[in-house]
CSV table of C-alpha atoms and ligand atoms in Angstrom, one decimal:
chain,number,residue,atom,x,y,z
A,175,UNK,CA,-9.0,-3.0,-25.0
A,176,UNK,CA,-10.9,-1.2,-22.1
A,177,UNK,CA,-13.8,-3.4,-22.2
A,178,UNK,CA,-14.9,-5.9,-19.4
A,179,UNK,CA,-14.5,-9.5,-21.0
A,180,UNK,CA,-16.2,-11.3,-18.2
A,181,UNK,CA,-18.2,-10.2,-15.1
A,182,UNK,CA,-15.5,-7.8,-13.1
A,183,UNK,CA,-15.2,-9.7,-10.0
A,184,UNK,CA,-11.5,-10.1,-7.2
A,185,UNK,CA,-10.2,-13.8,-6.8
A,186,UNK,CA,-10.2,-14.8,-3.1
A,187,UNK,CA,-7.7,-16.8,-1.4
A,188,UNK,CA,-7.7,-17.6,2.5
A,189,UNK,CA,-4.4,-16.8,4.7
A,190,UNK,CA,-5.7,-19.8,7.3
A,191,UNK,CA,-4.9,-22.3,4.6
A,192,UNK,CA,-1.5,-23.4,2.7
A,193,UNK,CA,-2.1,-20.8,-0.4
A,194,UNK,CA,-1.0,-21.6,-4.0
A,195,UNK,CA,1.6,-18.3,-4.6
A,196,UNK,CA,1.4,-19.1,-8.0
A,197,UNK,CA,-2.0,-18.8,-8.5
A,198,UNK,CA,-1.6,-16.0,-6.9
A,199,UNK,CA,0.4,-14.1,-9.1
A,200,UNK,CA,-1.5,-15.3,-12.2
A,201,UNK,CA,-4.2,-13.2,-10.3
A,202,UNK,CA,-2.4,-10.4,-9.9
A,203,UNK,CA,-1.2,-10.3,-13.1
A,204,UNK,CA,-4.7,-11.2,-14.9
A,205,UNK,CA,-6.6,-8.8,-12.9
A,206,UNK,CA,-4.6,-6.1,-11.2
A,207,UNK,CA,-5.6,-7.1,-7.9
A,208,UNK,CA,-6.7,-9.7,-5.4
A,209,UNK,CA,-7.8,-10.7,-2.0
A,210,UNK,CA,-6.6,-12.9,0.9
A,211,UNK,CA,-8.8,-12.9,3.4
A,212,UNK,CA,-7.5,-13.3,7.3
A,213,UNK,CA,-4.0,-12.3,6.1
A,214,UNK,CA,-3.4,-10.9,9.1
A,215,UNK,CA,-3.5,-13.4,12.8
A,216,UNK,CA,-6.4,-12.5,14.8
A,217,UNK,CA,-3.7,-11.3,17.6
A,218,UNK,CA,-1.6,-9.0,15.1
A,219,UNK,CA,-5.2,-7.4,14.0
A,220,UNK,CA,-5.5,-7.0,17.2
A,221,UNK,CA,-2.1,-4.8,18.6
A,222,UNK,CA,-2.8,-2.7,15.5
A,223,UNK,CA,-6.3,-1.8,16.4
A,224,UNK,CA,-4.8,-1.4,19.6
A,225,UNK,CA,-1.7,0.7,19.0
A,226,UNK,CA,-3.1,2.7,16.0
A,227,UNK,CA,-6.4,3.8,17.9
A,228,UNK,CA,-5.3,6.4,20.1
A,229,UNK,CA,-3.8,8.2,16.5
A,230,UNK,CA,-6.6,8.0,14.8
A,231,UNK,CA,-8.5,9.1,17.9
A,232,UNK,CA,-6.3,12.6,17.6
A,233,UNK,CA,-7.0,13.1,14.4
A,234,UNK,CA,-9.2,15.6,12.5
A,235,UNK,CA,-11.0,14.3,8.9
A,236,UNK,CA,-9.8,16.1,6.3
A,237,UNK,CA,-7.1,17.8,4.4
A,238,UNK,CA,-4.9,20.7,4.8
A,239,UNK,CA,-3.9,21.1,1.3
A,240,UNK,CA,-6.6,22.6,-0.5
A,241,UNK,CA,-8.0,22.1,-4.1
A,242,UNK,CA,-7.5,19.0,-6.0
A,243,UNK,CA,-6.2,17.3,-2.7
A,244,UNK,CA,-9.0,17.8,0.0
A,245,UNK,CA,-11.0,16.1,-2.4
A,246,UNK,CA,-8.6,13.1,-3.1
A,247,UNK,CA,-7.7,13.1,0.8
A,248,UNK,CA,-11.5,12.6,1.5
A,249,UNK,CA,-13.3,15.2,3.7
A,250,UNK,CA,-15.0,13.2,5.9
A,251,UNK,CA,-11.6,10.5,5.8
A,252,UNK,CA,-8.9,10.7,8.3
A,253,UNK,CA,-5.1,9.8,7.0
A,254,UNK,CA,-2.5,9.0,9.7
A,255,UNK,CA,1.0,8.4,8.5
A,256,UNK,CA,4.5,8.0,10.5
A,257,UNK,CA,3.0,4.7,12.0
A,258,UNK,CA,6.5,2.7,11.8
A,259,UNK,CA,7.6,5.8,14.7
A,260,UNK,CA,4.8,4.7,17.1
A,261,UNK,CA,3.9,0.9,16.2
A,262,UNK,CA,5.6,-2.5,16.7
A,263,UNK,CA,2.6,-4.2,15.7
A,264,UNK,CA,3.2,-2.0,12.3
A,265,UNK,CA,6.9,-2.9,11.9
A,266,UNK,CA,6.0,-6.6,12.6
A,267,UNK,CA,3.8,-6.5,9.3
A,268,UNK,CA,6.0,-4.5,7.3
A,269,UNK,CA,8.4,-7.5,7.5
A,270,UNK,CA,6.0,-10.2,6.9
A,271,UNK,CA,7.7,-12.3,4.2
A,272,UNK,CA,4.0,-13.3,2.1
A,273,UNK,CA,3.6,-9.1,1.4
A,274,UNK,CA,7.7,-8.5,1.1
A,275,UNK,CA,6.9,-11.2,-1.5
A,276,UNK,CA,4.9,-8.8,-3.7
A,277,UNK,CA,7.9,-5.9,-3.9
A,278,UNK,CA,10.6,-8.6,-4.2
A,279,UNK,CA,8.5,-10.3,-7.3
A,280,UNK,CA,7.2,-7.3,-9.1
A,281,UNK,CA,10.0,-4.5,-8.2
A,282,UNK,CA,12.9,-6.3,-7.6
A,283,UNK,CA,14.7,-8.5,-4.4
A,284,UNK,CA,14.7,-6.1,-2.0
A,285,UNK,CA,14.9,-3.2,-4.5
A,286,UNK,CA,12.1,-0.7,-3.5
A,287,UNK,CA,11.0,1.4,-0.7
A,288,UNK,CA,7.7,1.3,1.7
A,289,UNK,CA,5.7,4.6,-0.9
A,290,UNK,CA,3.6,4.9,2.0
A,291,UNK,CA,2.5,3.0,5.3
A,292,UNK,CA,-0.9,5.5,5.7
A,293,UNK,CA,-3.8,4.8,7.9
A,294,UNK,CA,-7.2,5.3,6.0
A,295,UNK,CA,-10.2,5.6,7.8
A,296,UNK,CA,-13.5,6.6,5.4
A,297,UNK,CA,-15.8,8.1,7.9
A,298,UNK,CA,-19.7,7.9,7.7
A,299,UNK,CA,-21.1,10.3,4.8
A,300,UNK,CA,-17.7,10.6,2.5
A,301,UNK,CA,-18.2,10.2,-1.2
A,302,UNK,CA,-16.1,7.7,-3.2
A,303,UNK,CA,-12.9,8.7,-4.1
A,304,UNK,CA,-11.3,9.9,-7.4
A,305,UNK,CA,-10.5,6.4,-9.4
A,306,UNK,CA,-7.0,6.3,-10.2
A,307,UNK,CA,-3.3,4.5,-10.7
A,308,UNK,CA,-1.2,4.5,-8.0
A,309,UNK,CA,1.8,4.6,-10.9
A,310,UNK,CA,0.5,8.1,-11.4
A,311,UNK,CA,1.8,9.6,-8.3
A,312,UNK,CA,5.2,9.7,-10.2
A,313,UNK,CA,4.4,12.0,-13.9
A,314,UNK,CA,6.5,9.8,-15.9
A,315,UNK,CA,5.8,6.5,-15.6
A,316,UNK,CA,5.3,4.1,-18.4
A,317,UNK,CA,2.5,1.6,-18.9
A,318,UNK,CA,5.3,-0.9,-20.1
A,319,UNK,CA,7.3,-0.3,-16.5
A,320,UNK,CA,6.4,-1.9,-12.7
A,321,UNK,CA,7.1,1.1,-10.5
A,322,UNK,CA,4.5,0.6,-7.4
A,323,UNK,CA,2.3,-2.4,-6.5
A,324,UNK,CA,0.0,-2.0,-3.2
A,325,UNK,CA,-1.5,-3.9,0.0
A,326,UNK,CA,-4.3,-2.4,1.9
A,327,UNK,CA,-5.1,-4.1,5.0
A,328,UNK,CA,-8.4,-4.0,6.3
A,329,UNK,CA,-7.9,-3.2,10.3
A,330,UNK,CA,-12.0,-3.5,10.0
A,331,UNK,CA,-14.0,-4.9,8.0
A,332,UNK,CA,-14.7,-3.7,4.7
A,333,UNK,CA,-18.3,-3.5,3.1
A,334,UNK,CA,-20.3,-2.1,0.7
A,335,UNK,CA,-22.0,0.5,2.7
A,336,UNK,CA,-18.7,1.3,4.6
A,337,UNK,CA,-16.3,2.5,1.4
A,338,UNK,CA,-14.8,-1.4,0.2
A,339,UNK,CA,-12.2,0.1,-2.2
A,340,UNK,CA,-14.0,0.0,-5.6
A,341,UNK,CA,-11.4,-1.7,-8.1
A,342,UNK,CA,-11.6,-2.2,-11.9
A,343,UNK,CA,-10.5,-5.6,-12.7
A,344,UNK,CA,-7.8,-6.2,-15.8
A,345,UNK,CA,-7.7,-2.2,-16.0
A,346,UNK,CA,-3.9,-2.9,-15.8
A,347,UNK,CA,-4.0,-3.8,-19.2
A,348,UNK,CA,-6.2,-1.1,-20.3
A,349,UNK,CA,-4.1,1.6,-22.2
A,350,UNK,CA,-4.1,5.4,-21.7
A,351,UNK,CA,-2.8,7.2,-18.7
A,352,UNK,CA,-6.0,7.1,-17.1
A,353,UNK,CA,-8.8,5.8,-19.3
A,354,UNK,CA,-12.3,6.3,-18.1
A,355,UNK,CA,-13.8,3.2,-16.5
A,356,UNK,CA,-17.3,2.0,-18.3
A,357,UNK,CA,-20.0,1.1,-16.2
A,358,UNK,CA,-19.9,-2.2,-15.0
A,359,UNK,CA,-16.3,-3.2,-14.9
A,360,UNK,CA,-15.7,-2.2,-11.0
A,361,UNK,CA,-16.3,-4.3,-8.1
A,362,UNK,CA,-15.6,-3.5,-4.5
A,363,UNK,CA,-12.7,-5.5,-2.3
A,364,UNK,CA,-15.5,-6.3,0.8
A,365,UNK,CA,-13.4,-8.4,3.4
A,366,UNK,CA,-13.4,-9.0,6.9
A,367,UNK,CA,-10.9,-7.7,9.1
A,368,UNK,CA,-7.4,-8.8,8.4
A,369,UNK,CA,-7.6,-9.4,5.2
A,370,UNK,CA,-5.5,-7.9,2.3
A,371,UNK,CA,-5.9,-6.7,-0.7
A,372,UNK,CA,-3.3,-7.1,-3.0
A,373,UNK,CA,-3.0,-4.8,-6.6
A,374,UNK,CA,-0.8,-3.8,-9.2
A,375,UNK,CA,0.3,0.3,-9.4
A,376,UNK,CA,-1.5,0.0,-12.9
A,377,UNK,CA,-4.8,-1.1,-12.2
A,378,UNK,CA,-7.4,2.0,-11.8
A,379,UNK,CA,-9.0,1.7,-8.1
A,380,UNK,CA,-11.1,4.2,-5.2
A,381,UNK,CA,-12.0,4.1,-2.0
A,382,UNK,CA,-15.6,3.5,-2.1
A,383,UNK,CA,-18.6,5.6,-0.5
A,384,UNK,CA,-19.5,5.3,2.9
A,385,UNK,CA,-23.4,5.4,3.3
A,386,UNK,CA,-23.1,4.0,6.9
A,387,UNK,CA,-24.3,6.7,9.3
A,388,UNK,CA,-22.1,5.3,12.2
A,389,UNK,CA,-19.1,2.8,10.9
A,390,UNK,CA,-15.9,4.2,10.1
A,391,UNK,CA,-14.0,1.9,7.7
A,392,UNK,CA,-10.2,1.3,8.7
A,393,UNK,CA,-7.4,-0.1,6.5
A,394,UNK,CA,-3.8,0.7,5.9
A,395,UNK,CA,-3.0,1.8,2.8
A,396,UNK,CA,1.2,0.1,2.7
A,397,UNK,CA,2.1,0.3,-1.1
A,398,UNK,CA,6.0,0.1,-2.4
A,399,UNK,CA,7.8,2.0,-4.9
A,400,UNK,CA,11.1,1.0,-6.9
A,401,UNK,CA,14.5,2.1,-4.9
A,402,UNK,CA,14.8,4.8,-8.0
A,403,UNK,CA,11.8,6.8,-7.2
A,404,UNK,CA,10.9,8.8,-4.5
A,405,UNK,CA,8.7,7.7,-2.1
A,406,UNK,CA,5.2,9.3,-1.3
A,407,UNK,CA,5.7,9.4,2.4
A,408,UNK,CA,9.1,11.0,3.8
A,409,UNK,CA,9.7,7.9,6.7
A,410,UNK,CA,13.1,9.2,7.6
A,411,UNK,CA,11.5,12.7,9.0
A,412,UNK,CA,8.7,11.0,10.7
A,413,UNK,CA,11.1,7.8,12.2
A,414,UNK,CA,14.3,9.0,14.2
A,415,UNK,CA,17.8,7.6,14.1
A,416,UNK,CA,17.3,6.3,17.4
A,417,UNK,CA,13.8,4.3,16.3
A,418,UNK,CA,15.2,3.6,13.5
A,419,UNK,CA,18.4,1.5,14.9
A,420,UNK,CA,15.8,-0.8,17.0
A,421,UNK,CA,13.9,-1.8,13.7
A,422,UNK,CA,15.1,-4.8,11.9
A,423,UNK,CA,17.2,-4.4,8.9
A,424,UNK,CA,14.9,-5.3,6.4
A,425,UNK,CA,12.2,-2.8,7.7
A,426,UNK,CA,15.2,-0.5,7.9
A,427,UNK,CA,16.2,-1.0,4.6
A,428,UNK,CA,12.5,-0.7,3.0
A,429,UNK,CA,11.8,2.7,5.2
A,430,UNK,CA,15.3,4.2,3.1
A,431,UNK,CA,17.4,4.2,6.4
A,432,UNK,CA,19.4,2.0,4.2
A,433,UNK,CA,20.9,2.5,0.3
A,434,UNK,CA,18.9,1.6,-2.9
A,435,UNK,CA,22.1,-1.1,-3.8
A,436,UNK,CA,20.3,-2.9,-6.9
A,437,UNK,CA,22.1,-6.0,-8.7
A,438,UNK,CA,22.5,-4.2,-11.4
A,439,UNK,CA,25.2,-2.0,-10.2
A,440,UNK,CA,23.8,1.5,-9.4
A,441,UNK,CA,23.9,2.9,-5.3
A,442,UNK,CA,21.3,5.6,-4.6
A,443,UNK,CA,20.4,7.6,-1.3
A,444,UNK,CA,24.1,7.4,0.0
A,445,UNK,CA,25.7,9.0,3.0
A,446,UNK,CA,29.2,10.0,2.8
A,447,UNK,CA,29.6,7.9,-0.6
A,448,UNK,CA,28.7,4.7,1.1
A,449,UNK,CA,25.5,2.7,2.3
A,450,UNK,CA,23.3,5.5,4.4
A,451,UNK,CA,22.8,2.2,7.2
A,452,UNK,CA,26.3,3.2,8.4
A,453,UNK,CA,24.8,5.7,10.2
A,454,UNK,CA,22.6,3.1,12.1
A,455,UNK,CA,25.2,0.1,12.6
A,456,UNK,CA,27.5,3.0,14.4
A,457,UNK,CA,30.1,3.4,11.9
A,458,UNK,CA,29.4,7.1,11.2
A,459,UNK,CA,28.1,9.8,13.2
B,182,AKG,O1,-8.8,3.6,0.9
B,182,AKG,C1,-8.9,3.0,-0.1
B,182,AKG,O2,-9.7,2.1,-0.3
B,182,AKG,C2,-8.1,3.4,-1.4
B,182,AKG,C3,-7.4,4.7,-1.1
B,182,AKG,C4,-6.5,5.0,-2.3
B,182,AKG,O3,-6.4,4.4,-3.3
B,182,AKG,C5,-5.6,6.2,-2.2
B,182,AKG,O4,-5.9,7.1,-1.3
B,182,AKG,O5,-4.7,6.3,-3.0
């Protein structure tokens, strides 16, 4: 059914408190998304603002790829990716245990890759994006199948005016590959800075207009994929070898520097028939 049953509105949950997990998940699972605010600690907010500006600072708005793509990318939106090469602040997220919690529930312990770690900064004037599932990045995927769940963190705050993401609550129960979303079943993700938003690959989501004449809204977009799939963003041409072996094994692991080894048996992504971390832990050259 791709009808609203009740008002379309996020559940919100606050990081400063002890948070129910459970509840949670029930969220994510009942409504394809939610929101904790101050995820993030004021002083990890602030190294990423910090470490990330001078990137964002270098870059243009816009796409290169033309067609469907400029429009998706945003014209007036800037997209910086790579940011595990240049930012500790980064890495130290990437391995916090409450959003590894996410992939490890939905995709599998330790079972899927980071899709993308991207930087999205909606700039005064841009329209809304081009509502969508994140599951559709990869042509096959089945609506009875987890293959991607997302966090976007907002690095500032998110508003109305400034482009909120505009999400359609439930819509990852709604059937079709991309159904068309009736008025009055979206709601935007406005939070402060450091919060997170938290959805399912399934559940149909923009990032919203921003009317603001002056405010550039800021989040990055850090969204995981099953180890089987490839992975939007190509980390292991963006991080060196030699980056790479000073990153923690888990963020190692999750940027595909080491093999896709599920409990079910298979290996993926090998190098020289074994584990592809060899190469970092000195055994191979
Ligand atoms: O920036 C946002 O709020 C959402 C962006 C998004 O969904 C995407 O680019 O795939």
């Amino acid at each position: 059914m791709n009808q609203p049953t009740q008002e379309a509105t996020l559940q919100r949950f606050d990081g400063r408190e002890t948070i129910d997990w459970d509840e949670v998940w029930s969220a994510f699972d009942a409504d394809g998304g939610l929101i904790i605010e101050h995820f993030v600690s004021p002083d990890l907010l602030r190294r990423l603002n910090e470490e990330l500006a001078s990137l964002v600072g270098a870059h243009e708005p816009g796409s290169n790829t033309e067609g469907f793509w400029t429009d998706f990318h945003g014209r007036q939106t800037k997209r910086v990716t790579g940011l595990a090469a240049v930012s500790d602040a980064w890495v130290e997220l990437l391995g916090d245990e409450r959003y590894r919690a996410m992939g490890d529930r939905y995709l599998g312990e330790g079972e899927y890759w980071l899709n993308t770690g991207q930087l999205i900064s909606i700039g005064p004037g841009e329209s809304a994006q081009y509502m969508h599932r994140d599951e559709l990045n990869w042509p096959r995927a089945r609506r009875d199948t987890q293959i991607t769940v997302t966090a976007i963190f907002a690095l500032t705050d998110f508003t109305e005016a400034n482009g909120a993401t505009v999400i359609a609550p439930g819509s990852n129960h709604w059937e079709g590959a991309l159904p068309e979303v009736p008025a009055g079943t979206t709601t935007q993700a406005t939070m402060p800075a450091g919060s997170a938003l938290l959805y399912d690959g399934k559940v149909i989501h923009g990032g919203g207009a921003n009317t603001t004449t002056n405010e550039w809204r800021a989040g990055i977009h850090a969204g995981f994929c099953c180890g089987w799939l490839r992975a939007e963003e190509n980390h292991q041409l963006t991080v060196s070898l030699e980056r790479a072996r000073a990153l923690p094994p888990d963020v190692q692991h999750v940027l595909g520097f080491r093999s896709y080894s599920p409990k079910s048996g298979a290996r993926l992504g090998l190098v020289d028939y074994d584990d592809a971390g060899l190469l970092l832990d000195g055994e191979q050259t």
